[in-house]
Coordinates of C-alpha atoms in Angstrom, one line a residue:
X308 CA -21.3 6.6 -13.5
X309 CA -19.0 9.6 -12.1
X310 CA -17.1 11.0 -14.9
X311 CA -13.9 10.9 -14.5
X312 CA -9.8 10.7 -15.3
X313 CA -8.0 7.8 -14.8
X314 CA -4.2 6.8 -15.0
X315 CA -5.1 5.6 -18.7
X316 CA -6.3 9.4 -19.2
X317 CA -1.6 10.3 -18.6
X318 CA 0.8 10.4 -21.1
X319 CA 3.0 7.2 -21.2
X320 CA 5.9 9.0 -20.1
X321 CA 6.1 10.8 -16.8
X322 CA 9.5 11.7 -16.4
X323 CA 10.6 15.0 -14.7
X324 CA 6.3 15.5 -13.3
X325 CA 5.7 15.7 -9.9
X326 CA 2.7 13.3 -9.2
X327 CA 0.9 14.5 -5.9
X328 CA -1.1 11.0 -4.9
X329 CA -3.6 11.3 -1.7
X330 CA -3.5 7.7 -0.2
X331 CA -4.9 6.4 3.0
X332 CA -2.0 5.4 5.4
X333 CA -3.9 5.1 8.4
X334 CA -2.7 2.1 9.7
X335 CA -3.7 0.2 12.9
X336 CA -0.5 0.1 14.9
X337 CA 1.0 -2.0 17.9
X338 CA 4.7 -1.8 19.1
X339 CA 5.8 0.2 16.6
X340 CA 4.6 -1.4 13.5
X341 CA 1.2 -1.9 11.7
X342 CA -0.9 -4.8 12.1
X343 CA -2.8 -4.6 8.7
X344 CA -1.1 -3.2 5.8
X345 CA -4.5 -3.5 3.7
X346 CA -4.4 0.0 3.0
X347 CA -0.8 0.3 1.8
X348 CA -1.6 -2.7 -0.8
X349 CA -4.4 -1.2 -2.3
X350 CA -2.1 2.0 -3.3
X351 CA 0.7 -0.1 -4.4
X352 CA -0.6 -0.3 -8.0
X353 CA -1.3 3.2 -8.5
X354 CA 2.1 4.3 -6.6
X355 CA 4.0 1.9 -9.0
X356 CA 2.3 2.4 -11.6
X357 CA 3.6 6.1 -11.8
X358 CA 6.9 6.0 -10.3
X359 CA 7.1 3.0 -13.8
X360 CA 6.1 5.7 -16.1
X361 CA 9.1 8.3 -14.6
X362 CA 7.2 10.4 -12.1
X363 CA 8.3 12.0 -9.3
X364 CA 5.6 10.8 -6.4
X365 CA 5.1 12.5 -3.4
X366 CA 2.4 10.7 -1.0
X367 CA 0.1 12.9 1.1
X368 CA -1.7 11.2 3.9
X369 CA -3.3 11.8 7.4
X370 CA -3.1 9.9 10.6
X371 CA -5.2 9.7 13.2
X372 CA -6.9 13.1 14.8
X373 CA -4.0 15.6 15.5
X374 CA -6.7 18.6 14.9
X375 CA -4.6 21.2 13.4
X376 CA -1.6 20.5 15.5
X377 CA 1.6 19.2 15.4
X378 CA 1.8 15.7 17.1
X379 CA 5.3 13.9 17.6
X380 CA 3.2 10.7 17.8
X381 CA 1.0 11.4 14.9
X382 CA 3.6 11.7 12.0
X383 CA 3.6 9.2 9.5
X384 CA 7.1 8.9 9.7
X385 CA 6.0 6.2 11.7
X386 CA 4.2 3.8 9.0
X387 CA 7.4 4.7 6.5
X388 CA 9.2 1.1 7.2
X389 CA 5.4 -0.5 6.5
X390 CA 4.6 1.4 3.2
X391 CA 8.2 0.7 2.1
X392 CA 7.8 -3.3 3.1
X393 CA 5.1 -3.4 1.0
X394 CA 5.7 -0.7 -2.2
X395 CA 10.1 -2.4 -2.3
X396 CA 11.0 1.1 -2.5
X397 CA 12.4 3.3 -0.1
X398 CA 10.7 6.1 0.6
X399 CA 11.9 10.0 1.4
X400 CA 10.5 11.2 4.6
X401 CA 9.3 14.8 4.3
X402 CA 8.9 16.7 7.7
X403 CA 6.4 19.3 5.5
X404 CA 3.3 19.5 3.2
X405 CA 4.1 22.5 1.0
X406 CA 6.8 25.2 0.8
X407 CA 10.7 25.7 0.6
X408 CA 11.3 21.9 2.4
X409 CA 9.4 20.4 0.0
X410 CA 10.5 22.0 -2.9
X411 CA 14.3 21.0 -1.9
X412 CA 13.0 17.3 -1.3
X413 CA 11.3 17.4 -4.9
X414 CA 14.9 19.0 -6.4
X415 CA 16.7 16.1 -4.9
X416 CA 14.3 13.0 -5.6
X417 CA 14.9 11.6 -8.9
X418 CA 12.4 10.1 -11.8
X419 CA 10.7 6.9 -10.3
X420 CA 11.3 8.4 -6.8
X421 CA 8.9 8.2 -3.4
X422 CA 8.2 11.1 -1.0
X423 CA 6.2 10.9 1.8
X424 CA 5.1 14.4 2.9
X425 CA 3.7 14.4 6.8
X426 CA 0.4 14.6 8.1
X427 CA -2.0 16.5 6.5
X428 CA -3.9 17.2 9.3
X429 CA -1.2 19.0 11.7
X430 CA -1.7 21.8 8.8
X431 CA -5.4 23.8 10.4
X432 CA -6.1 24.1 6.7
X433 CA -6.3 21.0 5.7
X434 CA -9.7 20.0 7.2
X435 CA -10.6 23.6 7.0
X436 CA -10.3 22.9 3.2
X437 CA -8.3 26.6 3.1
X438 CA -8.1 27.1 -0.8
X439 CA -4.5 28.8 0.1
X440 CA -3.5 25.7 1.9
X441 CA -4.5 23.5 -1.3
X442 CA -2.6 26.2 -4.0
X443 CA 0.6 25.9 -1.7
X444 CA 0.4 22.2 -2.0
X445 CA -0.7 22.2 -5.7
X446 CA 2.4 24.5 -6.2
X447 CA 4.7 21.1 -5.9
X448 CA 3.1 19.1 -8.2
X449 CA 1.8 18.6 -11.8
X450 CA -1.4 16.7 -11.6
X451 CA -3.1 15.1 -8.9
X452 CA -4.5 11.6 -7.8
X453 CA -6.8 10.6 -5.7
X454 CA -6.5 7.0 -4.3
X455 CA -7.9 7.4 -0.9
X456 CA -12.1 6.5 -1.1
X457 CA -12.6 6.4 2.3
X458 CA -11.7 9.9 2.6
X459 CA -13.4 10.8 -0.4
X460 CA -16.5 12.2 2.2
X461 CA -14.8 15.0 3.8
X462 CA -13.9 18.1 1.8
X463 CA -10.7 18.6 2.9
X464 CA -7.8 20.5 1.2
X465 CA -5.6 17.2 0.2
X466 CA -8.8 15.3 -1.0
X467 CA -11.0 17.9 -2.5
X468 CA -9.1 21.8 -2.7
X469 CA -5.6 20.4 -5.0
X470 CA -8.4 19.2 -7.7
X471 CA -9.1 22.5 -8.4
X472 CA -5.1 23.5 -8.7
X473 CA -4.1 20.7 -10.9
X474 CA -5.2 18.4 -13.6
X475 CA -6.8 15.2 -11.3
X476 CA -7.5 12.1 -11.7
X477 CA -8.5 9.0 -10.1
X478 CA -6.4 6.7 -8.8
X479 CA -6.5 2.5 -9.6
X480 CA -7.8 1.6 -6.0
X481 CA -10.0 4.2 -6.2
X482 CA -11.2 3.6 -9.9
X483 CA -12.0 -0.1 -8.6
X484 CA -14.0 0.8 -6.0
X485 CA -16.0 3.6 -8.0
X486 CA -16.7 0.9 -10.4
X487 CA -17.7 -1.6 -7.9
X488 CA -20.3 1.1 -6.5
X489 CA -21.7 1.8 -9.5
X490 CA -22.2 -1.8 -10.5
X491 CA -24.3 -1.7 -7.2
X492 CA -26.4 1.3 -7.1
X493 CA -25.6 3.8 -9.5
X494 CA -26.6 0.9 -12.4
X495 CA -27.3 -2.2 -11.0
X496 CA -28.6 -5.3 -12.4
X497 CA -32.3 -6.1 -10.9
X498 CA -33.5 -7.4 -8.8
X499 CA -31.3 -5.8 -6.4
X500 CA -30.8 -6.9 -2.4
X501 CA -29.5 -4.7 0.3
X502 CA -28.5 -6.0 3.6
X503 CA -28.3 -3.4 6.2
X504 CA -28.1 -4.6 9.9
X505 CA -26.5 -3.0 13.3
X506 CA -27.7 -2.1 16.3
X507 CA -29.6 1.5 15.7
X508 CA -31.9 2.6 12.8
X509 CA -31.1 6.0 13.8
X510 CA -27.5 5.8 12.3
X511 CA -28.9 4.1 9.1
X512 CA -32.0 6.5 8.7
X513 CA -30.7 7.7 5.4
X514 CA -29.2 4.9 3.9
X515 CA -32.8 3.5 4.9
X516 CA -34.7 6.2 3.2
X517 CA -32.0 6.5 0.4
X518 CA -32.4 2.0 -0.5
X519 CA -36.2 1.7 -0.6
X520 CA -36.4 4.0 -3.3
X521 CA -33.5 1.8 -5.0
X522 CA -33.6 -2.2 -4.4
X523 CA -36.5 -4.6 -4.5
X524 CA -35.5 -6.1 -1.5
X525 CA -34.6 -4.9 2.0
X526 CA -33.2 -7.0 4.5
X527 CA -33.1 -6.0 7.9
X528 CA -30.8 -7.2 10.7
X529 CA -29.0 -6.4 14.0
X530 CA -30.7 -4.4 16.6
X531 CA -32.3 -2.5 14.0
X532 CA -34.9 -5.6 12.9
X533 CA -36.0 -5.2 16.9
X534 CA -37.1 -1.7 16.4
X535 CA -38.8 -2.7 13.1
X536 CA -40.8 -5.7 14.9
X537 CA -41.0 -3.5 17.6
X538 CA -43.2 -0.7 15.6
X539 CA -45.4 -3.6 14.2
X540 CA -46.8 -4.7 17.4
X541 CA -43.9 -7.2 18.3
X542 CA -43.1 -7.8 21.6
X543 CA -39.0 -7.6 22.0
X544 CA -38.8 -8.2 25.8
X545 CA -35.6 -6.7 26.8
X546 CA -34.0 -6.6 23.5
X547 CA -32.1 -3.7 22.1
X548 CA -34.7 -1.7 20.1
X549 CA -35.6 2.2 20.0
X550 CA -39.2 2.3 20.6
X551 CA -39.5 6.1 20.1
X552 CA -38.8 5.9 16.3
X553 CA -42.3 3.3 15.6
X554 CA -43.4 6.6 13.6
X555 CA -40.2 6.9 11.2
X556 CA -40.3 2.6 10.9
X557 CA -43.7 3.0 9.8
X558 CA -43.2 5.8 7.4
X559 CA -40.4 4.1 5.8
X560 CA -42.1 0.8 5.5
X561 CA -45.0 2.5 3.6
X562 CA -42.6 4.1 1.1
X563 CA -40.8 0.9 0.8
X564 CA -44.4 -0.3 0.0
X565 CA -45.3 2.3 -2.5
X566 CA -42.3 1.9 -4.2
X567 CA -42.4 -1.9 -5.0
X568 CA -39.7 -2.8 -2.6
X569 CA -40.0 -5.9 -0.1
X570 CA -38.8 -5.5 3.3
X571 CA -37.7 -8.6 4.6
X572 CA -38.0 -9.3 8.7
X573 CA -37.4 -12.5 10.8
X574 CA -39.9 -14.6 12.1
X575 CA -37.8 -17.0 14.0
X576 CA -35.0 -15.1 16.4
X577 CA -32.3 -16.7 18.5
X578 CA -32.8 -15.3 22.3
X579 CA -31.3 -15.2 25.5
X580 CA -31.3 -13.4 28.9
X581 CA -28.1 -12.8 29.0
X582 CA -25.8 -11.5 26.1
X583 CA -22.8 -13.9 26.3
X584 CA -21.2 -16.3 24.7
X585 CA -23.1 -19.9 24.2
X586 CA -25.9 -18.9 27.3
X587 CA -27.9 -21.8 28.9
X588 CA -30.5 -19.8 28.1
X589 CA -30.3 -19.9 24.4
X590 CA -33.6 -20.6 22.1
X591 CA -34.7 -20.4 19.1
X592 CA -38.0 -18.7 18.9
X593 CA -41.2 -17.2 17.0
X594 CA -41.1 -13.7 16.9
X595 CA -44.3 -13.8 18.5
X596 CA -43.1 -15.9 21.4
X597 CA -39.9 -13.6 22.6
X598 CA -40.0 -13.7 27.1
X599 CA -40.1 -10.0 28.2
X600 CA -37.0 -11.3 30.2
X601 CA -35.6 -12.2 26.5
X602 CA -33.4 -10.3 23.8
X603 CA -33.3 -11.4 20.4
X604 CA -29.6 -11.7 19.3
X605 CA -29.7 -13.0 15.9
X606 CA -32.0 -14.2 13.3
X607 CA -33.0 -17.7 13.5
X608 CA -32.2 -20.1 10.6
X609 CA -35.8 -20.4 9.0
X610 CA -35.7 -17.0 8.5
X611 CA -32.3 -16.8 7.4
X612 CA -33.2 -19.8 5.3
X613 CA -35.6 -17.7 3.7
X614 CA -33.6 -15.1 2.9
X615 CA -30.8 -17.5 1.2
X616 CA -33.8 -18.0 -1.3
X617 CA -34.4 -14.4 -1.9
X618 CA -30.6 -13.6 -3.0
X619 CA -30.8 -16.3 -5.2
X620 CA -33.3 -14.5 -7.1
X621 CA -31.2 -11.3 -7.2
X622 CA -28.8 -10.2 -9.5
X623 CA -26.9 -7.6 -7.2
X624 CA -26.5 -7.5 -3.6
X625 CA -25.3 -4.4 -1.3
X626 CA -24.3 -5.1 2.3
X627 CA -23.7 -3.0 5.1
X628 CA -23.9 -4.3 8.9
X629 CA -24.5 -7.8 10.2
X630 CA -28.1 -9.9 10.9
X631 CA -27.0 -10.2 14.7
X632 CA -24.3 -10.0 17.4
X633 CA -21.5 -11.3 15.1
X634 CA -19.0 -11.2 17.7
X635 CA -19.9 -13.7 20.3
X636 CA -20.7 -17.1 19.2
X637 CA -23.3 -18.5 18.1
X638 CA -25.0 -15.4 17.1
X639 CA -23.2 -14.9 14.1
X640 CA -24.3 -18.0 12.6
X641 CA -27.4 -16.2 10.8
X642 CA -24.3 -13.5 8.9
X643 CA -22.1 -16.3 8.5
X644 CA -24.7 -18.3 6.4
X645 CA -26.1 -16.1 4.3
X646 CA -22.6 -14.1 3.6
X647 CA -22.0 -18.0 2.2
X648 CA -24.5 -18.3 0.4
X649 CA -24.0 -14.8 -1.6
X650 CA -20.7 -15.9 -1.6
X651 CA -21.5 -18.8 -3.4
X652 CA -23.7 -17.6 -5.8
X653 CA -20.9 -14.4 -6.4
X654 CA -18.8 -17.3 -7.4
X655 CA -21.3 -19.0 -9.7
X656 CA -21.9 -15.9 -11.6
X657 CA -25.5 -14.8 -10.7
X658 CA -24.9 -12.1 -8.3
X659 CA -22.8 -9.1 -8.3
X660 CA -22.1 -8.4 -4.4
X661 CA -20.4 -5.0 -3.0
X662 CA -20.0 -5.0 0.8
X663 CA -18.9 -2.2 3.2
X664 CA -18.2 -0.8 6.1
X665 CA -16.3 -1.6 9.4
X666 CA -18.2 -4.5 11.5
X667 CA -19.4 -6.1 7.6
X668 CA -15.5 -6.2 6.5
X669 CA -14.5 -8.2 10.2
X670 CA -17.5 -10.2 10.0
X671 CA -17.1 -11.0 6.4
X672 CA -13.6 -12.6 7.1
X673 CA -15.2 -14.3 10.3
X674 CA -17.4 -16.2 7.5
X675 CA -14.1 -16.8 5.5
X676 CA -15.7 -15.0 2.1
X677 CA -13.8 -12.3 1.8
X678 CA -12.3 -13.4 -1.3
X679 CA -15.6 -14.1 -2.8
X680 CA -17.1 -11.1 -2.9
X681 CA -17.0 -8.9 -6.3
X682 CA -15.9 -5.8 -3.6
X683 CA -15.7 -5.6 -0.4
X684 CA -15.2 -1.7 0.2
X685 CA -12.5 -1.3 3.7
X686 CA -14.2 2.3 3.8
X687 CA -16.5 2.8 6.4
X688 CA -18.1 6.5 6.9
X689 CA -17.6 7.3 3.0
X690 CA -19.5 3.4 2.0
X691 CA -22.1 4.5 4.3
X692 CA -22.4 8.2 2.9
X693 CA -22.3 7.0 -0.7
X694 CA -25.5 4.5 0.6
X695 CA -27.3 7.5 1.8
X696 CA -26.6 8.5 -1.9
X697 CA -24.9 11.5 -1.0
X698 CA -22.3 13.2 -3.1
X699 CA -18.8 12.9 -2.0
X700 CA -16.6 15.8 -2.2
X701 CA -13.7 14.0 -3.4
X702 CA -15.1 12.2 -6.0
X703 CA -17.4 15.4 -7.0
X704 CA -13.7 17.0 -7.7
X705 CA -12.2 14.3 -9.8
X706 CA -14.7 15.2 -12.5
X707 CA -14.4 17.2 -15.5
X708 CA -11.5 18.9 -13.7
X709 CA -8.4 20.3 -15.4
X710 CA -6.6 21.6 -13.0

């Protein structure tokens, strides 16, 4: 487990300290408003949590890509009225990150106050990580929290350089979801499962690499179980698969071998000829029976049968990516029954399940278990980094730090 501060780690009384808090506020907007406010709930704790104990809060976000630039339709000015639905506070907008505006916004907030500082990325700096850029910033505040995991991957000045100025600590979102990863790899309960599915090994190679080493069972969906058949003498047809990596497949299935871990491929598939919804051409097949005019577009439900029977012999379960083309009925009936099922046995107490990452989060919800998971992580590149079992920067600077 990281080592690391928490709110617990702050004196009771806050009153008069500038808290500096990196959140994520990048909000999916439409006409002017956003149309998931996940990301603002998960900092409400945190942010009220400190303005309760007296502190002076000032938010520091990014939006979008403005790359070192000034962007009138970047500022997150415009996800204030959202953050402030959702926090009951209004917020101070300030038009700066560091220096003389800032300080006057800090002189005029009072105890229990909000500021929102702009975008951290229309400062060059920021994603530069510029230790002057990070001091400047620091200058404002009196400790620092990070509640922004799915930034935690990129060493930038808001989420990595200020933990070096200032006494830091984690934030509760982000102490959840720490927790919660831990629980699934860092000191899991065995026999652990991982699910890892979408279309390409080669974006998966080292969370591949990184699992076999780490679980006793690997299950393999999505386009990716095509390339696996593929390099054992399957015969896809015209199924997404990369046939140039059969030498990687093999290599990690014989370290996955040598290291006592199971890797799990269909035998039955769902096929078509044509990727669309509900095709007349639909079967259910043997893997050794796909047409060449065929693709195989989920796993069929003897094999997802099968693996229903393997998580219930686990006591943990990771899952990044879904078994087949979740979007377009039916072939996302393969994800939807076995996210059930370890939804079910989450819910009975035998497994401990952590899920990640962009298309697993929307096709979790399509299978209506979203609740039922222990943690289901809403960060995507920084889930999938900490899989590969890479260090990230802004977790690596919330520990043993004192400013």
């Amino acid at each position: 487990m990281p080592n690391f501060k928490t709110l617990d780690d702050l004196p009771g009384d806050l009153t008069g300290k500038v808290a500096l808090v990196r959140v994520d506020l990048n909000l999916p907007m439409k006409d002017g408003s956003a149309t998931d406010v996940t990301r603002v709930e998960a900092i409400k704790p945190t942010v009220l949590e400190l303005t309760g104990k007296g502190a002076k809060v000032l938010l520091l976000a990014h939006y979008g890509r403005p790359g070192g630039q000034r962007s009138s339709t970047l500022s997150t000015s415009f996800v204030q009225g959202d953050v402030e639905k959702v926090l009951g506070k209004e917020l101070m907008f300030v038009p700066e990150i560091a220096g003389p505006i800032v300080d006057q916004a800090v002189g005029i907030l009072r105890s229990g106050d909000i500021g929102l500082l702009d975008n951290t990325r229309f400062w060059p700096g920021e994603e530069e990580n510029d230790p002057n850029l990070a001091q400047a910033i620091a200058r404002h505040g009196d400790l620092y929290v990070n509640d922004a995991f799915s930034a935690a991957h990129r060493a930038h000045a808001s989420t990595e350089g200020i933990a070096h100025f200032l006494p830091a600590y984690a934030g509760r979102a982000m102490e959840v979801e720490l927790r919660a990863l831990d629980t699934a790899l860092g000191n899991p309960e065995a026999p652990v499962a991982a699910v890892v599915g979408g279309a390409k090994v080669s974006s998966k190679l080292a969370v591949l690499e990184h699992l076999v080493g780490k679980v006793q069972h690997l299950i393999i969906g999505g386009g990716m179980a095509n390339t696996f058949l593929a390099a054992r003498g399957v015969d896809v047809g015209k199924s997404l698969a990369e046939h140039d990596l059969t030498d990687t497949v093999t290599r990690i299935m014989d370290e996955a071998d040598h290291a006592g871990c199971t890797v799990h491929l269909p035998y039955d598939v769902v096929v078509a000829t044509e990727f669309a919804a509900n095709p007349a051409s639909l079967r259910t097949r043997n893997v050794h029976e796909v047409g060449e005019d065929e693709m195989i577009l989920d796993i069929g439900p003897q094999a997802t049968e099968a693996l229903a029977d393997v998580l219930k012999t686990c006591r943990t379960l990771v899952w990044n990516g879904p078994l087949g083309a979740f979007e377009t009925e039916p072939f996302d009936r393969a994800t939807v029954s076995l996210a059930r099922t370890a939804a079910a046995l989450t819910q009975e107490g035998s497994l401990t399940s952590v899920a990640g990452g962009g298309d697993t989060v929307a096709a979790l919800a399509q299978a209506g278990v979203t609740e039922d998971f222990s943690y289901i992580s809403a960060a995507g590149g920084a889930f999938l980094e900490w899989m590969e079992g890479k260090d990230l920067p802004g977790v690596a600077a919330l520990e043993n730090t004192d400013g």
